[in-house]
N, CA, C and O of each residue as an XYZ file, in Angstrom:
852
protein
N      24.061      6.913      2.935
C      23.208      4.988      1.896
C      23.580      4.419      1.286
O      24.237      4.808      0.320
N      23.329      3.174      1.570
C      23.731      2.201      0.398
C      21.982      1.723     -0.242
O      20.786      1.955     -0.063
N      22.996      0.866     -1.124
C      21.711      0.916     -2.109
C      21.222     -1.024     -0.981
O      20.248     -1.769     -0.871
N      21.927     -0.986     -0.717
C      21.676     -2.602      0.324
C      20.209     -2.021      1.307
O      19.031     -2.358      1.427
N      21.211     -0.873      1.923
C      20.530     -0.501      3.011
C      19.457      0.018      2.691
O      18.761      0.257      3.677
N      18.859      0.398      1.406
C      17.586      1.292      0.922
C      16.819      0.270      0.756
O      15.943      0.183      1.616
N      16.824     -0.775     -0.264
C      16.471     -1.929     -0.538
C      15.704     -2.344      1.073
O      14.577     -2.582      1.507
N      16.779     -2.272      1.461
C      16.303     -3.823      2.932
C      15.349     -2.638      3.927
O      14.935     -3.202      4.940
N      14.998     -1.405      3.864
C      13.800     -0.742      4.032
C      12.493     -0.948      3.452
O      11.573     -1.438      4.106
N      12.348     -0.490      1.911
C      11.574     -1.483      1.220
C      11.115     -2.189      1.266
O      10.129     -2.447      0.575
N      11.852     -3.216      2.548
C      11.336     -4.748      1.919
C      10.762     -5.102      3.692
O      10.353     -6.159      4.173
N      10.894     -4.130      4.144
C      10.123     -4.619      5.253
C      10.692     -5.685      6.360
O      11.572     -6.285      5.743
N      10.629     -6.221      7.687
C       9.400     -5.531      8.347
C      10.163     -4.053      9.065
O      11.377     -3.972      9.251
N       9.327     -3.127      9.352
C       9.563     -2.339      9.926
C       9.505     -2.048     11.732
O       8.318     -1.767     11.893
N       9.884     -2.009     12.511
C       9.342     -2.122     14.076
C       9.666     -1.338     14.267
O      10.861     -1.062     14.166
N       8.536     -0.337     14.752
C       8.441      1.333     14.958
C       8.622      0.963     17.351
O       8.155      0.011     17.976
N       9.207      1.826     17.749
C       8.906      1.685     19.175
C       8.284      2.976     20.106
O       8.368      3.442     21.243
N       7.368      3.296     18.359
C       6.468      4.352     19.021
C       4.860      4.020     19.482
O       4.598      2.822     19.591
N       4.150      4.650     19.663
C       2.675      3.913     19.526
C       2.182      4.257     18.241
O       2.563      4.893     17.257
N       1.249      3.639     18.590
C       0.178      3.350     17.076
C      -0.301      4.866     17.014
O      -0.420      5.675     17.934
N      -0.426      4.940     16.302
C      -1.231      5.937     14.765
C      -2.661      6.276     15.952
O      -2.982      5.361     16.710
N      -3.208      7.236     15.994
C      -4.741      7.241     15.914
C      -5.521      6.992     14.591
O      -5.306      7.047     13.381
N      -6.565      6.684     15.466
C      -7.951      5.774     14.663
C      -7.600      6.729     13.387
O      -7.266      7.913     13.444
N      -7.751      5.963     12.281
C      -7.952      6.233     10.586
C      -9.278      6.415     10.385
O      -9.872      5.952      9.412
N      -9.904      7.215     11.451
C     -11.557      7.353     10.877
C     -11.889      8.570      9.738
O     -11.128      9.445      9.324
N     -12.997      8.358      9.462
C     -13.235      9.392      8.390
C     -13.010     10.720      8.618
O     -12.536     10.592      9.747
N     -12.987     11.820      8.429
C     -13.114     13.203      8.531
C     -13.274     14.054      7.963
O     -12.299     14.688      7.559
N     -15.211     14.664      7.528
C     -15.173     15.469      6.475
C     -14.240     16.572      6.443
O     -13.674     16.658      5.353
N     -13.872     17.516      7.364
C     -13.156     18.520      7.763
C     -11.060     18.332      6.786
O     -10.156     19.163      6.697
N     -11.116     17.515      6.512
C     -10.001     16.781      5.588
C     -10.013     16.753      4.343
O     -10.852     16.050      3.780
N      -8.756     17.780      3.338
C      -8.648     17.338      2.582
C      -8.444     16.058      1.592
O      -7.402     15.450      1.840
N      -9.065     15.625      0.731
C      -9.017     14.236      0.110
C      -9.057     14.438     -1.625
O     -10.127     14.490     -2.232
N      -7.675     14.543     -2.326
C      -7.777     15.164     -3.471
C      -8.048     14.187     -4.316
O      -7.871     13.119     -3.730
N      -8.417     14.016     -5.486
C      -9.703     13.243     -6.638
C      -8.141     12.908     -7.322
O      -7.128     13.606     -7.366
N      -8.391     11.683     -7.768
C      -8.121     11.214     -8.862
C      -7.345     12.331    -10.252
O      -6.558     11.733    -10.985
N      -7.491     13.271    -10.442
C      -7.075     14.043    -11.456
C      -6.039     14.885    -10.429
O      -5.044     15.377    -10.961
N      -6.193     15.039     -9.246
C      -4.982     16.193     -8.401
C      -4.220     14.963     -8.168
O      -3.253     15.374     -7.526
N      -4.061     13.515     -8.330
C      -3.079     12.819     -7.522
C      -2.013     12.591     -8.850
O      -0.792     12.439     -8.836
N      -3.104     12.634    -10.159
C      -2.216     12.918    -11.423
C      -0.441     13.979    -11.574
O       0.738     13.874    -11.914
N      -1.896     15.336    -10.790
C      -1.151     16.275    -10.774
C       0.550     16.607     -9.503
O       1.615     17.214     -9.621
N      -0.078     15.842     -8.500
C       0.743     15.522     -7.486
C       2.167     14.716     -8.327
O       3.331     15.016     -8.064
N       1.683     13.442     -9.576
C       2.376     12.355    -10.174
C       3.672     13.558    -10.656
O       4.871     13.574    -10.375
N       2.726     14.617    -11.589
C       3.337     14.992    -12.495
C       4.735     15.213    -11.540
O       5.860     14.717    -11.593
N       4.054     16.259    -10.598
C       5.070     17.267    -10.336
C       6.404     16.921     -9.848
O       7.380     17.672     -9.820
N       6.314     15.160     -9.297
C       7.139     14.589     -8.862
C       7.574     13.761     -9.922
O       7.911     12.616     -9.621
N       7.653     14.237    -11.510
C       8.102     13.376    -12.052
C       8.005     11.957    -12.334
O       8.862     11.421    -13.036
N       6.683     11.064    -11.669
C       7.003      9.863    -11.446
C       6.702      9.066    -13.158
O       6.029      9.300    -14.162
N       7.718      7.997    -12.649
C       7.732      7.483    -13.868
C       6.452      6.253    -14.860
O       6.415      5.218    -14.195
N       6.034      6.192    -15.420
C       4.498      5.970    -16.372
C       4.918      4.827    -15.579
O       4.815      5.141    -14.393
N       5.414      3.454    -15.732
C       5.408      2.167    -14.900
C       4.943      2.615    -13.579
O       4.056      1.878    -13.149
N       5.163      3.295    -13.032
C       5.073      3.250    -11.365
C       3.682      3.721    -11.020
O       2.976      3.335    -10.088
N       3.355      4.843    -12.166
C       2.027      5.711    -12.065
C       1.256      4.634    -12.703
O       0.318      4.258    -12.000
N       1.361      4.109    -13.677
C       0.262      2.336    -13.986
C      -0.022      1.283    -12.853
O      -1.088      0.696    -12.670
N       1.016      1.173    -12.205
C       1.056      0.223    -10.811
C       0.461      0.582     -9.835
O      -0.091     -0.272     -9.141
N       0.362      2.642     -9.314
C      -0.490      3.177     -9.021
C      -2.050      3.052     -8.832
O      -2.717      3.111     -7.799
N      -2.450      2.852    -10.214
C      -3.338      2.738    -10.723
C      -4.003      1.779    -10.111
O      -4.891      1.989     -9.285
N      -3.552      0.491    -10.536
C      -3.697     -0.939    -10.580
C      -4.478     -1.029     -8.835
O      -5.623     -1.291     -8.468
N      -2.899     -0.584     -7.905
C      -3.473     -0.519     -6.549
C      -4.532     -0.036     -6.457
O      -5.468     -0.775     -6.150
N      -4.743      1.225     -6.666
C      -5.919      2.312     -5.587
C      -7.100      1.045     -7.068
O      -6.152      1.530     -7.686
N      -7.500      0.639     -7.491
C      -8.506     -0.291     -8.112
C      -8.598     -1.569     -6.887
O      -9.639     -2.084     -6.479
N      -7.159     -1.901     -6.442
C      -7.987     -3.314     -5.660
C      -8.506     -2.674     -4.529
O      -9.499     -3.152     -3.980
N      -7.640     -1.027     -3.840
C      -8.203     -0.550     -2.589
C      -9.328      0.254     -2.733
O      -9.785      0.891     -1.784
N      -9.835      0.274     -3.910
C     -11.350      0.769     -4.390
C     -12.714     -0.364     -3.911
O     -13.917     -0.211     -3.705
N     -11.947     -1.305     -3.885
C     -12.609     -2.002     -4.214
C     -12.893     -2.486     -2.461
O     -13.826     -2.053     -1.785
N     -11.861     -3.453     -1.987
C     -11.499     -3.193     -0.286
C     -12.577     -1.987      0.387
O     -13.262     -2.155      1.396
N     -12.512     -0.481     -0.636
C     -13.127      0.066      0.707
C     -14.874     -0.072      0.506
O     -15.837      0.001      1.270
N     -14.691     -0.302     -0.908
C     -16.564     -0.416     -1.123
C     -16.771     -1.331     -0.417
O     -17.571     -1.013      0.462
N     -16.317     -2.744     -0.327
C     -16.887     -3.680     -0.175
C     -17.109     -3.460      2.138
O     -17.825     -4.065      2.936
N     -15.928     -2.161      2.346
C     -15.715     -2.450      3.721
C     -17.259     -1.278      4.050
O     -18.089     -1.895      4.717
N     -17.474     -0.602      3.893
C     -18.647     -0.256      3.599
C     -19.679     -1.137      3.844
O     -20.300     -1.232      4.902
N     -19.876     -1.900      2.645
C     -21.048     -2.941      2.553
C     -21.321     -3.468      3.669
O     -22.476     -3.383      4.087
N     -20.154     -4.252      4.550
C     -20.733     -4.431      5.261
C     -20.383     -4.105      6.674
O     -19.898     -4.907      7.473
N     -20.735     -2.586      6.960
C     -21.312     -1.526      7.813
C     -19.530     -1.004      8.398
O     -19.520      0.039      9.052
N     -17.989     -1.769      8.142
C     -16.944     -0.162      8.795
C     -17.508      1.211      8.295
O     -18.303      1.510      7.404
N     -16.901      1.820      9.069
C     -16.892      3.430      8.826
C     -15.889      3.754      7.868
O     -14.816      3.890      8.456
N     -15.796      3.914      6.793
C     -14.740      3.440      5.762
C     -15.220      4.737      5.025
O     -16.435      4.907      5.127
N     -14.247      6.126      3.981
C     -14.086      6.901      3.478
C     -13.640      6.268      2.204
O     -12.427      6.059      2.205
N     -14.261      5.898      1.111
C     -13.799      5.195      0.108
C     -12.503      6.476     -0.495
O     -11.330      6.142     -0.659
N     -13.063      8.076     -0.785
C     -11.790      8.327     -1.590
C     -10.719      8.586     -0.224
O      -9.649      8.919     -0.734
N     -10.663      8.580      0.325
C      -9.943      8.304      1.282
C      -8.654      7.443      1.171
O      -7.465      7.731      1.305
N      -9.318      6.258      0.874
C      -8.759      4.357      0.662
C      -7.712      5.000     -0.226
O      -6.490      5.103     -0.123
N      -8.822      5.501     -1.366
C      -8.226      5.509     -2.762
C      -7.630      6.555     -3.215
O      -7.303      6.488     -4.400
N      -7.353      7.612     -2.592
C      -5.956      8.764     -2.618
C      -5.134      8.473     -1.866
O      -4.062      9.079     -1.862
N      -5.425      7.352     -0.920
C      -4.077      6.969     -0.263
C      -3.047      6.161     -1.201
O      -1.865      6.379     -1.468
N      -4.120      4.937     -1.682
C      -3.707      4.122     -2.705
C      -2.907      4.352     -4.259
O      -2.221      3.610     -4.962
N      -3.404      5.847     -4.392
C      -2.760      6.797     -5.546
C      -1.286      7.402     -5.534
O      -0.522      7.781     -6.421
N      -1.208      7.322     -3.990
C      -0.200      8.089     -3.622
C       1.027      7.359     -3.183
O       2.166      7.825     -3.176
N       0.660      6.146     -2.814
C       1.721      5.459     -2.181
C       2.674      4.981     -3.055
O       2.318      3.806     -2.964
N       3.658      4.938     -3.879
C       4.577      5.561     -4.125
C       4.983      6.683     -5.335
O       5.593      6.613     -6.402
N       4.290      7.774     -4.554
C       4.910      9.549     -5.035
C       6.298      9.449     -4.990
O       6.979     10.126     -5.760
N       6.926      8.503     -3.986
C       8.245      9.334     -3.450
C       9.176      7.856     -4.306
O      10.392      7.772     -4.132
N       8.668      7.131     -4.911
C       9.511      6.022     -5.525
C      10.506      5.913     -6.337
O      11.444      5.118     -6.292
N      10.143      7.235     -7.540
C      11.164      7.286     -8.891
C      12.193      7.901     -8.239
O      13.349      7.514     -8.409
N      11.753      9.375     -7.065
C      13.152      9.909     -6.564
C      13.941      8.547     -6.042
O      14.998      8.352     -6.643
N      13.621      7.618     -5.070
C      14.039      7.297     -4.155
C      15.191      6.083     -5.430
O      16.378      5.778     -5.540
N      14.091      5.822     -6.016
C      15.445      4.931     -7.702
C      16.248      6.086     -8.242
O      17.328      5.749     -8.727
N      16.100      6.759     -8.256
C      17.367      7.980     -9.148
C      18.291      8.383     -7.957
O      19.488      8.487     -8.226
N      17.645      8.770     -5.886
C      18.940      8.978     -5.915
C      18.870      8.050     -3.988
O      19.748      8.176     -3.135
N      18.121      7.568     -3.902
C      18.196      6.592     -3.228
C      17.377      7.017     -1.762
O      17.171      8.222     -1.618
N      17.025      6.327     -0.949
C      15.869      6.741      0.031
C      15.633      5.708      0.314
O      16.242      4.733     -0.128
N      14.146      5.633      1.589
C      12.626      5.046      1.738
C      11.660      6.310      1.601
O      11.429      7.403      2.118
N      11.220      5.414      0.516
C      10.376      5.689     -0.422
C       9.133      5.605      0.338
O       8.215      6.133     -0.289
N       8.845      5.221      1.248
C       7.195      5.221      1.751
C       7.612      5.884      3.183
O       6.594      6.193      3.802
N       8.818      6.195      3.895
C       8.952      7.312      4.846
C       8.365      8.634      4.239
O       7.300      9.245      4.336
N      10.082      8.864      3.266
C       9.626      9.627      2.149
C       8.513     10.235      1.355
O       8.196     11.404      1.576
N       7.964      9.599      0.543
C       6.122      9.677      0.641
C       5.266     10.096      1.424
O       4.333     10.826      1.087
N       5.513      9.624      2.739
C       4.407      9.804      3.391
C       4.810     11.469      4.045
O       4.021     12.383      4.286
N       5.808     11.451      4.154
C       6.272     13.304      4.634
C       6.054     13.945      3.224
O       6.576     14.947      3.714
N       5.850     14.222      2.272
C       5.298     14.363      0.930
C       4.130     14.420      0.863
O       3.518     15.484      0.767
N       3.545     13.174      0.903
C       1.822     13.661      0.760
C       1.288     13.895      2.049
O       0.061     13.956      1.980
N       1.826     14.090      3.486
C       1.178     14.811      4.785
C       1.697     16.302      4.327
O       0.990     17.276      4.587
N       2.744     16.432      3.751
C       2.309     18.570      3.727
C       1.753     18.146      2.291
O       1.857     19.337      1.996
N       1.296     17.606      1.207
C       0.860     18.319     -0.135
C      -0.597     18.688      0.170
O      -1.243     19.628     -0.293
N      -1.172     17.262      1.501
C      -2.488     17.113      1.534
C      -2.623     17.463      3.064
O      -3.800     17.696      3.341
N      -2.224     17.514      3.567
C      -2.763     17.781      5.819
C      -3.201     16.675      5.993
O      -3.836     16.495      7.032
N      -3.063     15.798      5.262
C      -4.016     15.039      5.625
C      -3.073     14.205      6.118
O      -2.046     13.993      5.472
N      -3.328     13.559      7.467
C      -2.674     12.149      8.575
C      -3.168     10.935      7.822
O      -2.420     10.009      7.510
N      -4.333     10.974      7.571
C      -4.553      9.369      6.848
C      -4.723      8.857      5.907
O      -5.122      7.718      5.667
N      -4.324      9.960      5.052
C      -3.711      9.375      3.397
C      -2.516      9.379      3.894
O      -2.173      8.206      4.044
N      -1.427     10.340      4.342
C      -0.077      9.842      4.432
C       0.602      8.437      5.500
O       1.765      8.042      5.579
N      -0.255      8.095      5.993
C      -0.121      6.705      7.322
C      -0.515      5.847      5.738
O       0.341      5.219      5.116
N      -1.841      5.972      5.323
C      -1.029      4.573      3.889
C       0.009      4.474      3.813
O       0.719      3.564      4.242
N       0.479      6.024      2.869
C       2.194      5.811      2.195
C       3.110      5.162      2.681
O       3.773      4.197      2.299
N       3.079      6.158      4.102
C       3.995      5.652      5.084
C       4.373      4.231      5.093
O       5.266      3.567      4.565
N       3.341      3.988      5.908
C       2.969      2.290      6.474
C       2.600      1.147      5.240
O       2.247      0.043      5.654
N       2.672      1.384      3.457
C       2.141      0.505      2.787
C       3.190     -0.619      2.615
O       2.757     -1.593      2.000
N       4.517     -0.696      3.040
C       5.714     -1.660      2.735
C       5.261     -2.860      4.002
O       5.343     -4.073      3.805
N       4.804     -2.270      5.239
C       4.633     -3.321      6.467
C       4.004     -2.563      7.107
O       4.159     -1.403      6.727
N       2.916     -2.766      8.468
C       2.214     -2.397      9.430
C       2.468     -2.488     10.775
O       1.595     -2.950     11.509
N       3.720     -2.055     11.303
C       4.039     -2.742     12.788
C       3.691     -2.481     13.883
O       4.381     -2.374     14.897
N       2.094     -2.308     13.691
C       1.165     -2.185     14.946
C      -0.025     -3.130     14.836
O      -0.226     -3.702     13.764
N      -0.736     -3.304     15.763
C      -1.726     -4.303     15.933
C      -3.094     -4.101     14.447
O      -3.721     -3.110     14.072
N      -3.086     -5.934     13.833
C      -4.233     -5.317     12.567
C      -5.587     -5.222     13.020
O      -6.287     -6.161     13.397
N      -5.947     -3.836     12.943
C      -6.911     -4.060     13.635
C      -7.779     -3.215     12.518
O      -7.445     -2.059     12.260
N      -8.851     -3.804     11.894
C      -9.230     -2.767     10.449
C     -10.832     -1.426     10.826
O     -11.258     -0.466     10.183
N     -11.291     -2.116     12.257
C     -12.251     -0.878     12.696
C     -11.481      0.231     12.476
O     -11.644      1.344     11.977
N     -10.326     -0.574     13.147
C      -9.418      1.418     13.539
C      -8.653      1.819     12.195
O      -8.850      2.918     11.676
N      -7.987      1.111     11.785
C      -6.816      1.180     10.877
C      -6.988      0.750      8.974
O      -6.234      0.309      8.106
N      -8.473      1.207      9.057
C      -8.997      0.616      7.591
C      -7.889      0.636      6.411
O      -7.114     -0.252      6.057
N      -8.069      1.911      5.939
C      -7.133      2.808      4.830
C      -5.786      1.888      4.579
O      -5.555      1.177      3.601
N      -5.017      2.091      5.666
C      -3.771      1.901      5.718
C      -3.370      0.305      5.700
O      -2.336     -0.264      5.350
N      -4.331     -0.069      6.101
C      -3.895     -1.802      5.751
C      -4.853     -2.369      4.278
O      -4.836     -3.460      3.708
N      -5.630     -1.136      4.003
C      -6.471     -1.289      2.885
C      -5.723     -1.303      2.061
O      -5.852     -2.216      1.247
N      -4.592     -0.321      1.863
C      -3.290      0.344      0.913
C      -2.283     -1.338      0.730
O      -1.992     -1.828     -0.361
N      -1.954     -1.882      1.957
C      -0.846     -2.563      2.200
C      -0.703     -3.468      1.064
O       0.085     -3.651      0.136
N      -2.130     -4.113      1.660
C      -2.599     -5.176      0.779
C      -3.074     -5.099     -0.933
O      -2.700     -5.721     -1.927
N      -3.991     -4.108     -0.725
C      -3.509     -3.809     -2.488
C      -1.996     -3.656     -3.167
O      -1.833     -4.050     -4.322
N      -0.928     -3.091     -2.441
C       0.126     -3.091     -2.711
C       0.902     -4.408     -3.079
O       1.896     -4.568     -3.787
N      -0.113     -5.586     -2.147
C       0.493     -6.787     -2.219
C       0.049     -7.707     -3.374
O       0.623     -8.556     -4.056
N      -0.911     -7.318     -3.337
C      -1.499     -8.069     -5.042
C      -1.198     -7.218     -6.318
O      -1.720     -7.436     -7.411
N      -0.230     -6.151     -6.036
C       0.230     -5.960     -7.795
C       1.266     -5.734     -7.795
O       1.815     -4.846     -7.143
N       1.980     -6.840     -8.863
C       3.530     -6.724     -9.432
C       3.193     -6.260    -10.912
O       2.702     -6.691    -11.955
N       3.937     -4.754    -10.188
C       4.387     -3.945    -11.788
C       2.748     -3.405    -12.292
O       2.342     -2.423    -11.670
N       2.165     -3.760    -12.954
C       0.695     -3.285    -13.718
C      -0.146     -4.724    -13.235
O      -1.333     -4.469    -13.028
N       0.270     -6.433    -12.971
C      -0.706     -7.335    -13.363
C      -1.228     -7.238    -11.744
O      -0.557     -6.783    -10.818
N      -2.675     -7.816    -11.651
C      -3.279     -8.594    -10.656
C      -2.361     -9.773    -10.354
O      -2.289    -10.535    -11.318
N      -1.624    -10.154     -9.278
C      -1.044    -11.268     -8.583
C      -1.714    -11.788     -7.505
O      -2.298    -11.017     -6.744
N      -1.728    -13.453     -7.245
C      -1.567    -13.803     -5.681
C      -0.762    -12.861     -5.022
O      -0.217    -11.979     -5.685
N      -0.612    -12.929     -3.796
C       0.575    -13.017     -2.390
C       1.913    -13.446     -2.885
O       2.961    -12.807     -2.973
N       1.485    -15.293     -3.335
C       2.307    -16.290     -3.509
C       3.288    -15.556     -4.152
O       4.340    -15.217     -3.610
N       2.841    -15.190     -5.779
C       3.600    -14.774     -6.606
C       4.198    -13.121     -6.269
O       5.286    -12.562     -6.408
N       3.146    -12.807     -5.872
C       3.731    -11.215     -5.707
C       5.480    -11.531     -4.825
O       6.597    -11.159     -5.183
N       5.122    -12.214     -3.803
C       6.674    -12.176     -3.372
C       7.607    -13.453     -3.412
O       8.681    -13.508     -2.814
N       7.093    -14.449     -4.165
C       8.171    -14.724     -5.400
C       9.122    -14.136     -6.332
O      10.124    -14.742     -6.710
N       8.885    -13.231     -6.618
C       9.592    -11.915     -7.184
C       9.961    -10.955     -6.693
O      10.553    -10.107     -7.362
N       9.675    -10.773     -5.123
C      10.753    -10.073     -4.574
C      11.680    -10.916     -4.223
O      12.801    -10.572     -4.598
N      11.622    -12.043     -3.552
C      12.299    -12.972     -3.417
C      13.473    -12.674     -4.517
O      14.394    -11.872     -4.358
N      13.280    -13.358     -5.480
C      14.336    -13.460     -6.776
C      14.962    -11.625     -7.311
O      15.735    -11.383     -8.238
N      14.374    -10.715     -6.462
C      14.324     -9.379     -7.400
C      15.907     -9.078     -5.867
O      17.137     -9.062     -5.919
N      15.013     -8.926     -4.899
C      15.966     -8.166     -3.706
C      16.975     -9.768     -2.755
O      18.173    -10.039     -2.672
N      15.598    -10.511     -2.172
C      16.227    -11.355     -1.267
C      17.184    -12.055     -1.606
O      18.071    -11.985     -0.755
N      17.551    -12.986     -2.812
C      18.176    -13.520     -3.354
C      20.413    -13.115     -3.416
O      21.436    -13.730     -3.113
N      20.101    -11.943     -3.918
C      21.091    -10.543     -4.707
C      21.771    -10.356     -2.963
O      22.835    -10.669     -2.428
N      20.481     -9.671     -2.497
C      20.720     -8.514     -1.221
C      20.834     -9.531      0.378
O      21.314     -8.976      1.367
N      20.253    -11.311      0.493
C      20.167    -11.927      1.467
C      19.097    -11.142      2.086
O      19.188    -10.587      3.181
N      18.062    -11.131      1.301
C      17.335    -10.593      2.575
C      15.951    -10.862      2.954
O      15.220    -10.203      3.694
N      15.685    -12.087      2.234
C      15.047    -13.161      3.011
C      14.213    -13.411      3.380
O      13.122    -13.565      2.832
N      14.569    -13.533      4.588
C      14.012    -13.929      5.730
C      12.828    -12.250      6.503
O      11.800    -12.212      7.179
N      13.566    -11.372      6.014
C      12.909     -9.896      5.484
C      11.519     -9.908      4.923
O      10.379     -9.634      5.297
N      12.039    -10.282      4.017
C      10.758    -10.371      2.757
C       9.775    -11.592      3.100
O       8.587    -11.555      2.782
N      10.224    -12.428      3.618
C       9.257    -13.653      4.574
C       8.348    -13.601      5.380
O       7.186    -14.005      5.439
N       9.241    -12.876      6.192
C       8.298    -11.717      7.553
C       6.785    -10.644      6.836
O       5.701    -10.471      7.393
N       7.166    -10.177      5.692
C       6.991     -9.457      5.233
C       5.459     -9.958      4.786
O       4.468     -9.235      4.890
N       5.441    -11.390      4.244
C       4.743    -12.327      3.199
C       4.160    -12.703      4.372
O       2.960    -12.589      4.123
N       4.254    -13.039      5.373
C       3.633    -13.508      6.413
C       2.633    -12.831      6.567
O       1.543    -13.397      6.655
N       2.742    -11.331      6.646
C       1.381    -10.740      7.312
C       1.025    -10.490      6.745
O      -0.138    -10.247      7.065
N       1.403    -10.099      4.865
C       0.073     -9.708      4.258
C      -0.649    -11.164      3.712
O      -1.380    -11.108      2.723
N      -0.463    -12.164      4.241
C      -1.223    -13.133      4.294
C      -2.050    -13.439      5.551
O      -2.855    -14.369      5.538
N      -1.874    -12.704      6.593
C      -2.518    -13.031      8.289
C      -3.441    -11.184      7.313
O      -4.659    -11.016      7.238
N      -2.740    -10.528      6.953
C      -4.072     -9.651      6.564
C      -5.306     -9.705      5.534
O      -6.426     -9.199      5.456
N      -4.259    -10.861      4.554
C      -5.373    -11.317      3.688
C      -6.788    -11.879      4.228
O      -7.948    -11.539      3.993
N      -6.187    -12.932      5.093
C      -7.399    -13.917      6.178
C      -8.214    -13.199      6.687
O      -9.329    -13.714      6.774
N      -8.062    -11.606      7.294
C      -8.401    -11.084      8.183
C      -9.501    -10.239      6.898
O     -10.717    -10.322      7.067
N      -9.129     -9.715      6.068
C      -9.846     -9.309      5.272
C     -10.679     -9.934      4.573
O     -11.618     -9.250      4.165
N     -10.658    -11.708      4.102
C     -11.244    -12.029      3.267
C     -12.869    -12.105      4.245
O     -14.024    -11.765      3.990
N     -11.957    -12.946      5.831
C     -13.459    -12.911      6.772
C     -14.058    -11.765      7.322
O     -15.242    -11.828      7.654
N     -13.348    -10.614      7.484
C     -13.605     -9.500      7.765
C     -15.375     -8.804      6.613
O     -16.461     -8.398      7.025
N     -14.871     -8.971      5.262
C     -15.244     -8.372      4.513
C     -16.417     -9.161      3.233
O     -17.026     -8.804      2.225
N     -16.138    -10.989      4.439
C     -17.213    -11.561      3.481
C     -16.611    -11.789      1.777
O     -17.243    -11.574      0.743
N     -15.582    -12.154      1.882
C     -15.100    -12.492      0.103
C     -14.127    -13.095      0.425
O     -13.457    -12.868      1.433
N     -13.824    -14.381     -0.821
C     -13.019    -14.971     -1.560
C     -11.942    -13.553     -2.141
O     -12.077    -13.164     -3.301
N     -11.000    -12.939     -1.281
C      -9.934    -12.034     -2.557
C      -9.305    -12.551     -3.761
O      -8.793    -11.962     -4.713
N      -9.480    -13.948     -3.473
C      -7.836    -14.732     -4.748
C      -9.327    -15.178     -5.601
O      -9.016    -15.934     -6.521
N     -10.563    -14.974     -5.569
C     -11.363    -15.460     -6.781
C     -11.914    -13.979     -7.360
O     -12.797    -13.995     -8.217
N     -11.381    -12.716     -6.882
C     -12.210    -11.673     -7.322
C     -11.292    -10.716     -8.152
O     -10.143    -10.485     -7.773
N     -11.729    -10.251     -9.108
C     -10.826     -8.996    -10.149
C     -10.962     -7.915     -9.439
O      -9.832     -7.432     -9.364
N     -11.483     -7.452     -9.040
C     -11.210     -6.137     -7.836
C     -11.946     -4.894     -8.700
O     -12.413     -3.875     -8.190
N     -11.934     -5.252    -10.246
C     -12.798     -4.394    -11.050
C     -13.804     -4.418    -11.452
O     -14.297     -3.293    -11.540
N     -14.592     -5.429    -11.861
C     -16.136     -5.270    -11.439
C     -16.741     -5.839    -10.182
O     -17.906     -5.891     -9.786
N     -15.395     -6.321     -9.586
C     -16.299     -7.215     -8.391
C     -16.849     -8.998     -8.864
O     -17.296     -9.862     -8.110
N     -16.721     -9.037     -9.629
C     -17.157    -10.540    -10.179
C     -16.079    -11.594     -9.830
O     -15.008    -11.549    -10.434
N     -16.282    -12.458     -8.973
C     -15.811    -13.893     -8.972
C     -15.064    -14.111    -10.499
O     -15.307    -13.718    -11.640
N     -14.106    -14.892     -9.913
C     -13.322    -15.486    -11.349
C     -12.567    -16.539    -10.764
O     -11.840    -17.242    -11.466
């Protein structure tokens, strides 16, 4: 697989002929790794430090979203969302070095490590969600997807800024502008859905303390 094909897979969108996954609802019988265990997985798969920093920031955003969802009455398990965000780039370092689709490979690794399909789903689909955006059924993967779109490296940024960087790094040199712009369109649609559902302006929040900025 060429470098262009690898990047195209990571840029989305991913259209799937398969039916959507089952609802990502909390299940007390499923294993959910905490931050310490997630960090052990990072070490096991030799995650680069900058990827780990990015993952921590994405987890901060996703955790804020999930706590806010609980406050608004959604049936969401906060540790599950956080674990999925912590592990969303587990395969990124490997794919940087060897090629491949980091979201698909990471999802497979996380499914094997945790036995938790909800966490794995968030890893597999953190680039692009190929199904209907239904927060009541699929909050964990959608929260991880959105959180990833708000963090550039280890900095909180707007979706516009995040995709401006993606266009410069991948879109122009690899002629992926249309694909990246479709992923951006979905991210903006998801942002509006989250703002309406969670009753918060996500562009006016620091995600750490929950204060408006």
